[in-house]
Structures are given as C-alpha cells and as structure tokens.
Amino acid sequence: MSDHTDNSHEHIDEDKRDFIYIATGAAAAVGAGALAWPLVMQMGKAADTLAAGSIEIDLSKISEGQQLKMLWRGKPVFVRHRTPAEISEAESVDIAQLKDPQTDDERLMPTPDGKLDPKYLVMVGVCTHFGCVPVGEQGKVDAQGEYGGWYCPCHGSHYDTSGRIRKGPAPTNLEIPAYTYISDTVIKVG
Amino acid sequence: MSGHPSTYEPKYAPTKWLDKRLPIIRMGADFMTYPSPRNLNYWWTFGGILTLCLMTQIITGIILAMHYVPHVDLAFESVQRIKRDVPFGWLIQPMHAVGASMFFFAVYIHMFRGLYYGSYKAPREMVWLFGCVIYLIMMATGFLGYTLPWGQMSFWGATVITGFFGAVPVVGESLQQWLLGGFAVDNPTLNRFFALHYLLPFVIAALVGLHVWAMHHAGQNNPIGIEPKSKKDTLAFHPFYTVKDAFAVGVFLLVFAFFVFYQPDALGHADNYIEADPMKTPEHIVPEWYFLPFYAILRAVPDKLMGILLMVAAIAVLFILPWLDTSKVRSMRFRPVTRRWFILFVIACFILGWCGAGNPDDIAIPFGEDKGITFLLLARVATAFYFAFFLLILPIMGMIEKPKERPESITKAVLGGAE
Amino acid sequence: MRNVFKTAIIGTLALAGVGVGGLMAANAAGGSSDYKMKHMHWHFDGWRGTYDRAAMQRGYQVYREVCASCHQLKYVAFRHLGDKGGPYYDDHYPNPNDNPYVKAFAADWTVEEVDLDTGDIIERPAIPADMFPPIYPNAAAAAASNGGAVPPDLSVMVKARTGGADYVYNVLTSYDKDDNYMNKAMGIKIAMANPLSDGLVEYADTEYTDKDGKVHIIKAPEATVDQMAKDVTEFLAWAADPKMEQRKSLGLATMLYLLILTILLWFSYKAVWRNVEH
C-alpha cells in the first residue's frame, strides 16, 4: 500500500478518494437494486392470467335447490338457487352470535333494478380455513354440515345457508366474489 | 482453499466461536487477501467476467424455467408467452439468450489468454484440465439450451448433433436412439434436454470451484510467466484486482446490454422463429456462432465417422496440451517465433469460424470469375494448421527455439520498464 | 500497460467483428435471381425508433381484411392491440381489456367454445382476452384449402425471415405483373397469389381533438399496393416484437447507468492503484 505522510495535500486526496469509492459503491448498489426488481416481479401474475379473469353465468338454468359450480380464476364459484326454507333460515339468524357477523343481505349483489334477489347466493367455494372446497350438494343432508349449508371435510368447518361460518376452525365466512348482474338472469363474475 | 498463510483474526466472540467450528469467514478473507502477481493485465479480468456470466445464466435460467413448458406442443408458445405476457419476460429471455453468446465470447478470450501466456504449464496442469472440462460441459449446456425454444434450428441442430452418436460403429444407432428416447428428436428428447440443461450449470459451478482451488494452490500465472519470488511481486487480490475486475465487468456489461436491448436477435438465427417442423429442414443449417469452428472441422472431411473423430480430436487435443508444449518458457512474450505461430493459430480459428458459417462448396476467396478457394478447401487448410499447431509446432518449437532473455522477477520487470 | 489495454480493446472488437461477419456470411446465403431487395427506412429502425401508430392501425386493417382470410396471428391476443406500444394504446385505458377499440375489434371475430350445458361447440364473439382465433380447424384443412401449402402464422413472421421487415415488404410488392404466383423477391412461384392490388382496402380519414378542443382531420393515404405493404409490415413488425419500445427506452437508461458506473469504477481503479507500479 502507499506510504502515509502527514502533509495536508495527502489529506485532501484522501477525501477525494473516499468520495469516489462511496460514489462507486452507491452506484453499484442502486444498479443491483434496480436489477432485482424485474427478477422478483417476473413471478407476479402475467398479462394473460390477469386478462382471463371473468366468467358469465346464466342463473335461469339452475333449478330451485340446485347448486352450480364453475371454475373462476382457478377456484370454484358456487351459485346456489336457495329454497324459501333456506332463505328464511339464513335471514332469521341473530348475527350477534356469529363469528363473522354479516346479514344475509350483505352477502348479495343488487339486480339491475337495484333490489336484492335472495334466491341466488354466489360464493367462492373455498373454505376460509386452509383452502379446501366445502361440500354441500343438495340431497346429501349429512354433507351439508350441522347448519344445512356447506361442510368442509378437511378440518370440519360448518357453514350455514348463507355461507357464514358457524362452527369449526375457519376464521371467516365464505368469500363473495365481485360480480354484477348484466341482465335479470345473467351475472358476470370478475 | 488458498495456499498462503492466513492473516484473518476473528475480532468478536461469535466470529471466534464460528472460526473454531467452521472457518468459512476465514476462507472468504483468505480469498480476498490472496497474493496475486502485481503485473496481471486486462486479459486476466476474464475470470471474473466469466463468474458473472455463469451467475447471470443460472439466475435468468431459473427464472425462465418457471415459465417455460418442456413439451413439443407448448415449448415454442411458452417462449412467446414469456416475451409477451410474463412481467419483464421480454427483458429476461434475451438476457439469457444473449448471455450464452457473451459467455462463450468471454471463455474464448480466457482460453486464448491461457494459451498465449502458457498458463497450462507446470504446475498449473490441473487448472487447465478443469478449464477444459468446464468448456466441454459449457458446450453441452449451450447445445441443450438451444434445443429448448423448439424452433427449426433447435430441432435440426438436435437432430444433427445427436446424429454424431449414430456414427459410432456397431452400437451407434442404438446409442443415438437411447439418447433421443425415440426414433427421432421428439418430446422425450425435449424433456431430458431440459432436465440436463438445468442440471449442468450447477456441475459447471462446482467445477469452477475446483478450477479456482487448483489455481490458488499453484498460484496465478502472469504475463511474464516468472513465478513471484518475494512479497514485492504480489498484491492482495482485494482491493487491487477486485476493482480492476469490476471495471472490466463494467465495460463487458456495456457490450452485453447493447445486444440485449438493441440487437437481441443479431447473434441468433431467423429460422429459430419458425416452430420446429420434423417434415422440413431449413435450407441452410448452421450452429450458433460459438460452435462454427468445430462445425467447419467436422465438414472438412467427407467421411461421417472421420469428421466426428476429427472434431472430437480438436477438443481432445486441448486436454493433452500441457504435455505437448515442450518449452520451459511460459509466456509467448519471450518466444518470438512461437508467438508468430500463435497469431496464425488465432487467425486459423477465425477462418474456421468463417468456413463453418459458409456453404462448403461456395467460393470463399475468389480469383477472377467463378474461380477461387472454396470454403471446403479453406477449412481443410485451417484444420490442418489447427492440429499442426498443437501436434508439431508446439513440441518442436520448444526444442529448437531460442527464447529471449527473461527478467529475474516480476518487480524487476515492472520497474525495469520491460513493457 | 496502456498498450496492453489498447490491444485488449482492439482484440475484443476484432473478435466481435469476426463473429458478426460470420453471422452475416451465414445470413447472406439464400436469396436468388436478379431481384434486388429494396431497403426501406422504417419508423422503428435505430436505437430510438418507435412504431408508427397510424401505419400500424392501417396495417391492422390490411391484416384483418386481406391477410386474415388465410393467416393466423396465434401468439397475439386482442388485448395486445391496446397494450403500451401497441397500435391502439390509449392512456385512458391502462388496462387494454377496457379499451373500446380493442373490444370492438375483438367482437368483430368469432371464437369457438364448449357450451357447458350441452357440450356442443358453439361460437361467440371474441373478447379482448382471447387470442386471435385459428383460420382453419387444423393444418390438413389449411393445406386442402390452399393447394397443399399451409399458410404460415404471421405472429413472428418479421423475425422469422432473414431481412426481417424489408423481406416481408419485398415479398408483398414483388409479384410479377404477368404471373400472379411468381414472386420475384423469393425468386420462385409461391402458393400465395398476389394478395394486394391498388385500392383493395378503403383507408378512412382519422380525426383527433387537440387540447384546445379543435378537431383535426388526418387524411388517409391512398391505398396503393406499396402503401398497404408498408402498413401491414409495420403492423407485423409490432406483432413480432411488441415490447420493442419498452426495451429500447429501458436500454437507453441502462446504457447510461452502466456508462456512469464504468467511469466511476475507472476512477476507483486509478485511485486504488495510484502508487503501485505494475
């Protein structure tokens, strides 16, 4: 290395050199950071994945008491045509006793005339516990859980006829996707 | 890993604790303080540049593997999807493709440097041998990777190269079909090529470790080829050579970035933008530029098996080079006659590359109308010279050449103004 | 030392030069007869070149009305038309799926889909998320309708031919006057009859409203063979390399950054080695 002498000239040079080293290091660090951005972001959703994000469902083809399952963004969407008994059961619950308090109306989207149609319940069919698909097909009473709605066989979560969590480990109600009525009987999910 | 006394002293309790159990910080510190000859020139920066190339290829390659689909029906499409829809795929894909070319560009300079300064001579034979193995695996990796986009050149390149194995007597056809996993290049081939293309870079990384280990054990060669004799002859690797390498990397990256952003397809071939079609061979198939010299050697002989043997020999001869060169003098700086032969050798390599790109029967150097030297003839002359350089010139020159007077030490050479 | 550095640079450049020269030799092979390729000045040439939006839009019209009767664009989606750098990009619609032009162009095509109630194949109008649909159900059908030759996909055509955009333009403008199948640029008779003739498509004037609310009318050029060939080539060049504008602008920033970093590294190098003879 160089010999260190004590004259002031050398000190000034020392400062200048430190400045160059710091500037170089800083520039390199900025570059590395900028390079990391694309290398990380490439794992995000690709343009085609983002674009293929909506489906249309014709409600009129689902008869009372039946449930339609459609794939949307890689997950099932449940569309349940509820019976009057199921609707009244869903509406009569005292929400104060729920783990995730929500009225049945809050779980519906308005039809084109601005009203709510409680007949059709649209949900993402994924248990909020760890992502299994709950069962709840009409006609298999024991498959609908203790509250007559859906039951997740993975870890035993029970959902009622409005898809609200009533018993078991799931933290929240079944998710309602963003959907709109594009006519009286057709909805668009996504 | 390095053959010099360690000067690292752990200062804190945790580092002391660790140093007794796993001296990994010591290893890094010793690497940084490794005494390097003080007269290394810019040709020596390509080791660092190659490390960067390998890292770039591994990182971008892992990313591409997240989006690529190794299936004959989807491979081409998935590459298009990477370039069109995957976030920043349009940047990462050309980085990998151009990166392969930059890697070979740097490795060729690195190899020519080793040849010129006699870096393969005792006691550095193992450094050179590991280098040759790395180069061989790099060639395999490059070839396997070029198959993956599943364009016309990918497919027909794979067909031709695997055809080499078909030339082996008796078992050739079985061997070839075993490699392909079918009667021809098809989905099983693509799948195994992808698996191997992913594996081999890690093998290269391990071999690079051995390459560097061997080099640190024997000590680095230097432009005058005289071993360092005193402390004055060397400098610590850091900061002297880290900063010099970093500057060279900066220059290298400028060239790299120019190709990635402005000429991403210049080093490739238009036909590889046509999806593989087993029913139709492109009119003019050529390998990537970095294989062209060997392709020329292959075609210099009109016999299938002989052509392949000659091409294999062209690489094999590198492995025995340390024992072919009989001269005790390392650096060509002090070998005035051999130095000229070396320059001719480099020219022969370029001529071979040129011949590899041309059509064998076309005229390379015209004399008047419709007459001249064909690429085939030129390739034959250059091939002959390529082998003569290793098998005749180096052994004989070592015995008859009178080397120039050499300086006593690196310090003397530096201070005495001998270049 | 300085000399060695100079040799290093020259050597590097020479190596690169020979490499590129070799490539050129490889690429120059092929080509035929006495036809001389016309080299065009494209809007997207050069290190700052961009696509000419109006030309791309006219080019899309040519593709839709002429080429698309046989040639697919299978790696292009309708939404790509409204992407940044694409022919119909609009600041107001950062999500191209909402772009009204894109929606309208998509709806102009039909795509096949399975009816989930009956399992039948039904047709519906395309949406921006769809890819450009196939023209023929399969390669055999394509060959059968075209005298045995399958019309190639055009998505990456500009990159898939040596000569790129110039090549595509020359093919489209070099048919023999007396022989509808004789292509002079390719030097052979090809399966595609001369697809263009003057006035084949009707270019519409476009209008735009400037900041002051004034409406400007941009007169459409005359739809000559030359003009249509240029326009459709511009469109296909974009289709083959839709991220070119992004790449070039990031490239400029990257090169500038690397230049500064390299200069700083040079000074650091000089500072570290200041008292060292080497």
Short mmCIF file of C-alpha atoms in Angstrom, two decimals, chain C:
data_model
loop_
_atom_site.label_atom_id
_atom_site.label_comp_id
_atom_site.label_asym_id
_atom_site.label_seq_id
_atom_site.Cartn_x
_atom_site.Cartn_y
_atom_site.Cartn_z
CA MET C 1 0.26 -1.14 -19.50
CA ARG C 2 -1.63 1.31 -21.64
CA ASN C 3 -0.52 -0.57 -24.72
CA VAL C 4 -1.82 -3.82 -23.36
CA PHE C 5 -5.15 -2.18 -22.70
CA LYS C 6 -5.30 -0.86 -26.22
CA THR C 7 -4.52 -4.28 -27.61
CA ALA C 8 -7.21 -5.70 -25.38
CA ILE C 9 -9.83 -3.36 -26.79
CA ILE C 10 -8.76 -3.86 -30.37
CA GLY C 11 -8.61 -7.59 -29.87
CA THR C 12 -12.07 -7.62 -28.35
CA LEU C 13 -13.52 -5.59 -31.16
CA ALA C 14 -11.80 -7.74 -33.76
CA LEU C 15 -13.24 -10.86 -32.17
CA ALA C 16 -16.69 -9.33 -32.12
CA GLY C 17 -16.24 -8.13 -35.68
CA VAL C 18 -15.34 -11.54 -36.98
CA GLY C 19 -18.24 -13.06 -35.05
CA VAL C 20 -20.72 -10.70 -36.63
CA GLY C 21 -19.05 -11.09 -40.01
CA GLY C 22 -19.51 -14.82 -39.75
CA LEU C 23 -23.16 -14.35 -38.98
CA MET C 24 -23.60 -12.09 -41.93
CA ALA C 25 -21.99 -14.67 -44.16
CA ALA C 26 -24.41 -17.20 -42.74
CA ASN C 27 -27.35 -14.94 -43.34
CA ALA C 28 -26.35 -13.79 -46.77
CA ALA C 29 -26.78 -17.32 -48.08
CA GLY C 30 -30.04 -17.91 -49.94
CA GLY C 31 -31.69 -15.14 -51.94
CA SER C 32 -31.91 -15.54 -55.68
CA SER C 33 -32.12 -14.29 -59.22
CA ASP C 34 -31.62 -10.70 -60.28
CA TYR C 35 -34.13 -9.20 -57.90
CA LYS C 36 -32.62 -6.52 -55.70
CA MET C 37 -34.13 -6.28 -52.24
CA LYS C 38 -35.42 -2.80 -51.57
CA HIS C 39 -34.17 -1.50 -48.24
CA MET C 40 -36.73 0.63 -46.52
CA HIS C 41 -36.45 3.24 -43.82
CA TRP C 42 -38.73 2.00 -41.09
CA HIS C 43 -40.09 4.15 -38.34
CA PHE C 44 -38.92 1.51 -35.87
CA ASP C 45 -35.32 1.41 -37.12
CA GLY C 46 -32.49 2.64 -34.98
CA TRP C 47 -31.84 2.88 -31.31
CA ARG C 48 -34.71 5.30 -30.66
CA GLY C 49 -37.09 4.06 -33.34
CA THR C 50 -40.74 3.57 -32.44
CA TYR C 51 -43.68 2.10 -34.29
CA ASP C 52 -45.70 4.49 -36.42
CA ARG C 53 -49.11 4.26 -34.76
CA ALA C 54 -51.19 5.40 -37.74
CA ALA C 55 -49.34 2.97 -40.03
CA MET C 56 -49.88 0.12 -37.58
CA GLN C 57 -53.60 0.90 -37.39
CA ARG C 58 -53.89 0.87 -41.18
CA GLY C 59 -51.77 -2.26 -41.16
CA TYR C 60 -54.19 -3.94 -38.81
CA GLN C 61 -56.97 -3.08 -41.26
CA VAL C 62 -55.00 -4.69 -44.09
CA TYR C 63 -54.33 -7.76 -41.97
CA ARG C 64 -58.00 -8.03 -40.99
CA GLU C 65 -59.41 -7.52 -44.46
CA VAL C 66 -56.78 -9.27 -46.56
CA CYS C 67 -54.26 -11.49 -44.78
CA ALA C 68 -56.63 -12.87 -42.15
CA SER C 69 -58.57 -14.86 -44.70
CA CYS C 70 -55.68 -17.35 -44.59
CA HIS C 71 -53.07 -16.35 -42.00
CA GLN C 72 -53.41 -16.58 -38.23
CA LEU C 73 -51.70 -14.49 -35.53
CA LYS C 74 -51.75 -17.20 -32.94
CA TYR C 75 -49.41 -15.69 -30.36
CA VAL C 76 -51.19 -12.34 -30.37
CA ALA C 77 -54.23 -11.59 -28.21
CA PHE C 78 -56.74 -8.85 -28.96
CA ARG C 79 -55.79 -7.16 -25.69
CA HIS C 80 -52.24 -6.80 -27.04
CA LEU C 81 -53.57 -4.27 -29.57
CA GLY C 82 -54.25 -1.92 -26.67
CA ASP C 83 -51.01 -2.59 -24.78
CA LYS C 84 -48.41 0.11 -24.31
CA GLY C 85 -46.52 0.33 -27.59
CA GLY C 86 -49.38 -1.31 -29.48
CA PRO C 87 -51.45 0.18 -32.31
CA TYR C 88 -54.46 1.16 -30.20
CA TYR C 89 -52.84 2.05 -26.90
CA ASP C 90 -54.71 4.78 -25.08
CA ASP C 91 -53.62 6.46 -21.84
CA HIS C 92 -57.21 6.46 -20.66
CA TYR C 93 -57.32 2.69 -20.71
CA PRO C 94 -54.22 1.40 -18.96
CA ASN C 95 -55.99 -1.96 -18.85
CA PRO C 96 -56.30 -2.86 -22.55
CA ASN C 97 -59.31 -5.07 -21.80
CA ASP C 98 -61.35 -1.89 -21.26
CA ASN C 99 -60.16 -0.16 -24.44
CA PRO C 100 -63.25 0.36 -26.66
CA TYR C 101 -61.27 -0.12 -29.90
CA VAL C 102 -59.87 -3.37 -28.62
CA LYS C 103 -63.31 -4.54 -27.52
CA ALA C 104 -64.80 -3.66 -30.89
CA PHE C 105 -62.03 -5.38 -32.85
CA ALA C 106 -62.33 -8.47 -30.70
CA ALA C 107 -66.10 -8.59 -31.13
CA ASP C 108 -65.54 -8.50 -34.88
CA TRP C 109 -64.14 -12.06 -34.66
CA THR C 110 -65.82 -15.23 -33.53
CA VAL C 111 -64.19 -17.85 -31.37
CA GLU C 112 -65.27 -21.36 -30.55
CA GLU C 113 -66.15 -22.50 -27.09
CA VAL C 114 -67.76 -25.51 -25.44
CA ASP C 115 -71.35 -24.93 -24.28
CA LEU C 116 -71.23 -26.12 -20.68
CA ASP C 117 -74.89 -27.16 -20.74
CA THR C 118 -74.85 -29.28 -23.87
CA GLY C 119 -71.18 -29.94 -24.54
CA ASP C 120 -71.62 -28.68 -28.09
CA ILE C 121 -69.08 -26.43 -29.76
CA ILE C 122 -70.67 -23.01 -30.05
CA GLU C 123 -69.43 -19.73 -31.46
CA ARG C 124 -69.34 -16.46 -29.58
CA PRO C 125 -67.89 -13.05 -30.33
CA ALA C 126 -64.30 -12.76 -29.12
CA ILE C 127 -63.35 -10.69 -26.08
CA PRO C 128 -60.05 -8.81 -25.55
CA ALA C 129 -58.63 -11.70 -23.50
CA ASP C 130 -58.92 -14.11 -26.46
CA MET C 131 -56.02 -14.89 -28.76
CA PHE C 132 -56.52 -14.31 -32.49
CA PRO C 133 -58.50 -17.41 -33.45
CA PRO C 134 -57.36 -20.03 -35.96
CA ILE C 135 -58.48 -19.51 -39.54
CA TYR C 136 -58.71 -23.22 -40.31
CA PRO C 137 -59.72 -26.01 -37.94
CA ASN C 138 -56.41 -27.81 -38.48
CA ALA C 139 -53.31 -27.93 -40.68
CA ALA C 140 -54.82 -30.50 -43.03
CA ALA C 141 -57.81 -28.26 -43.67
CA ALA C 142 -55.50 -25.29 -44.22
CA ALA C 143 -53.44 -27.26 -46.74
CA ALA C 144 -56.53 -28.57 -48.50
CA SER C 145 -57.90 -25.06 -49.00
CA ASN C 146 -54.60 -23.67 -50.29
CA GLY C 147 -53.38 -26.12 -52.86
CA GLY C 148 -51.35 -28.13 -50.39
CA ALA C 149 -49.48 -25.29 -48.71
CA VAL C 150 -50.28 -24.32 -45.14
CA PRO C 151 -50.37 -20.51 -44.84
CA PRO C 152 -47.76 -19.73 -42.17
CA ASP C 153 -48.63 -18.00 -38.95
CA LEU C 154 -47.74 -14.30 -39.06
CA SER C 155 -47.14 -13.59 -35.34
CA VAL C 156 -43.35 -13.68 -35.61
CA MET C 157 -43.00 -13.60 -39.39
CA VAL C 158 -40.91 -10.43 -39.38
CA LYS C 159 -38.38 -12.13 -37.11
CA ALA C 160 -38.57 -15.50 -38.81
CA ARG C 161 -37.11 -14.38 -42.14
CA THR C 162 -33.65 -13.11 -42.85
CA GLY C 163 -34.07 -9.48 -43.80
CA GLY C 164 -36.98 -9.01 -41.40
CA ALA C 165 -39.38 -6.19 -42.26
CA ASP C 166 -37.62 -5.50 -45.57
CA TYR C 167 -38.17 -9.09 -46.59
CA VAL C 168 -41.89 -9.05 -45.81
CA TYR C 169 -42.34 -5.75 -47.65
CA ASN C 170 -40.39 -7.01 -50.68
CA VAL C 171 -42.39 -10.23 -50.90
CA LEU C 172 -45.63 -8.26 -50.86
CA THR C 173 -44.53 -5.82 -53.57
CA SER C 174 -42.55 -8.02 -55.94
CA TYR C 175 -45.12 -10.16 -57.75
CA ASP C 176 -44.62 -10.49 -61.47
CA LYS C 177 -47.07 -8.37 -63.46
CA ASP C 178 -47.93 -11.25 -65.76
CA ASP C 179 -47.88 -14.09 -63.28
CA ASN C 180 -49.91 -13.80 -60.12
CA TYR C 181 -47.90 -16.52 -58.35
CA MET C 182 -44.38 -15.53 -59.42
CA ASN C 183 -42.69 -13.77 -56.53
CA LYS C 184 -39.51 -12.02 -57.57
CA ALA C 185 -38.18 -11.40 -54.07
CA MET C 186 -38.35 -15.11 -53.29
CA GLY C 187 -37.31 -16.00 -56.82
CA ILE C 188 -39.90 -18.75 -57.16
CA LYS C 189 -43.58 -19.28 -57.80
CA ILE C 190 -45.30 -19.45 -54.46
CA ALA C 191 -48.65 -20.79 -53.30
CA MET C 192 -49.90 -17.35 -52.32
CA ALA C 193 -51.31 -15.39 -55.24
CA ASN C 194 -50.56 -11.68 -55.23
CA PRO C 195 -52.73 -10.60 -52.32
CA LEU C 196 -52.66 -6.83 -52.85
CA SER C 197 -53.97 -4.57 -55.56
CA ASP C 198 -54.39 -0.80 -55.58
CA GLY C 199 -57.47 0.31 -53.70
CA LEU C 200 -58.11 -3.12 -52.19
CA VAL C 201 -58.94 -1.67 -48.79
CA GLU C 202 -60.51 1.67 -48.08
CA TYR C 203 -58.47 3.71 -45.63
CA ALA C 204 -60.64 6.03 -43.59
CA ASP C 205 -59.58 9.53 -42.56
CA THR C 206 -58.96 9.75 -38.86
CA GLU C 207 -59.75 12.65 -36.64
CA TYR C 208 -58.49 13.70 -33.30
CA THR C 209 -59.33 16.51 -30.92
CA ASP C 210 -56.39 18.54 -29.66
CA LYS C 211 -56.01 20.19 -26.25
CA ASP C 212 -57.97 23.29 -27.32
CA GLY C 213 -60.91 21.20 -28.44
CA LYS C 214 -60.16 21.73 -32.12
CA VAL C 215 -60.91 18.78 -34.33
CA HIS C 216 -58.21 17.83 -36.82
CA ILE C 217 -58.82 15.51 -39.70
CA ILE C 218 -55.88 13.40 -40.79
CA LYS C 219 -56.25 12.47 -44.40
CA ALA C 220 -55.74 8.78 -45.04
CA PRO C 221 -53.09 7.96 -47.63
CA GLU C 222 -54.15 6.34 -50.85
CA ALA C 223 -54.36 2.56 -50.52
CA THR C 224 -51.73 1.69 -53.10
CA VAL C 225 -50.02 -1.72 -53.05
CA ASP C 226 -46.86 -0.05 -51.79
CA GLN C 227 -48.70 1.80 -49.02
CA MET C 228 -50.61 -1.29 -47.88
CA ALA C 229 -47.46 -3.40 -47.91
CA LYS C 230 -45.66 -0.81 -45.80
CA ASP C 231 -48.55 -0.53 -43.37
CA VAL C 232 -49.09 -4.23 -42.86
CA THR C 233 -45.35 -4.74 -42.42
CA GLU C 234 -45.34 -2.08 -39.72
CA PHE C 235 -48.19 -3.92 -38.02
CA LEU C 236 -46.50 -7.30 -38.32
CA ALA C 237 -43.22 -5.88 -37.03
CA TRP C 238 -45.09 -4.82 -33.91
CA ALA C 239 -46.81 -8.23 -33.68
CA ALA C 240 -43.42 -9.95 -33.74
CA ASP C 241 -41.78 -7.65 -31.19
CA PRO C 242 -44.49 -5.89 -29.17
CA LYS C 243 -42.16 -4.89 -26.33
CA MET C 244 -39.61 -3.18 -28.58
CA GLU C 245 -40.40 0.36 -27.46
CA GLN C 246 -40.17 -0.59 -23.79
CA ARG C 247 -36.96 -2.46 -24.43
CA LYS C 248 -35.32 0.45 -26.23
CA SER C 249 -36.28 3.02 -23.62
CA LEU C 250 -35.07 0.85 -20.75
CA GLY C 251 -31.98 0.13 -22.82
CA LEU C 252 -31.12 3.81 -23.01
CA ALA C 253 -31.40 4.20 -19.23
CA THR C 254 -29.38 1.02 -18.67
CA MET C 255 -26.59 2.02 -21.04
CA LEU C 256 -26.32 5.46 -19.45
CA TYR C 257 -26.23 3.94 -15.99
CA LEU C 258 -23.58 1.41 -16.97
CA LEU C 259 -21.51 4.14 -18.59
CA ILE C 260 -21.53 6.21 -15.39
CA LEU C 261 -20.79 3.15 -13.26
CA THR C 262 -17.91 2.16 -15.51
CA ILE C 263 -16.43 5.64 -15.38
CA LEU C 264 -16.70 5.64 -11.58
CA LEU C 265 -15.07 2.21 -11.49
CA TRP C 266 -12.28 3.55 -13.65
CA PHE C 267 -11.60 6.36 -11.20
CA SER C 268 -11.79 3.93 -8.28
CA TYR C 269 -9.33 1.71 -10.08
CA LYS C 270 -6.99 4.64 -10.64
CA ALA C 271 -7.30 5.66 -7.00
CA VAL C 272 -6.60 2.18 -5.64
CA TRP C 273 -3.61 1.66 -7.92
CA ARG C 274 -2.28 5.22 -7.61
CA ASN C 275 1.08 4.35 -6.07
CA VAL C 276 1.52 0.89 -7.48
CA GLU C 277 3.90 0.21 -10.32
CA HIS C 278 2.59 -2.58 -12.45
#
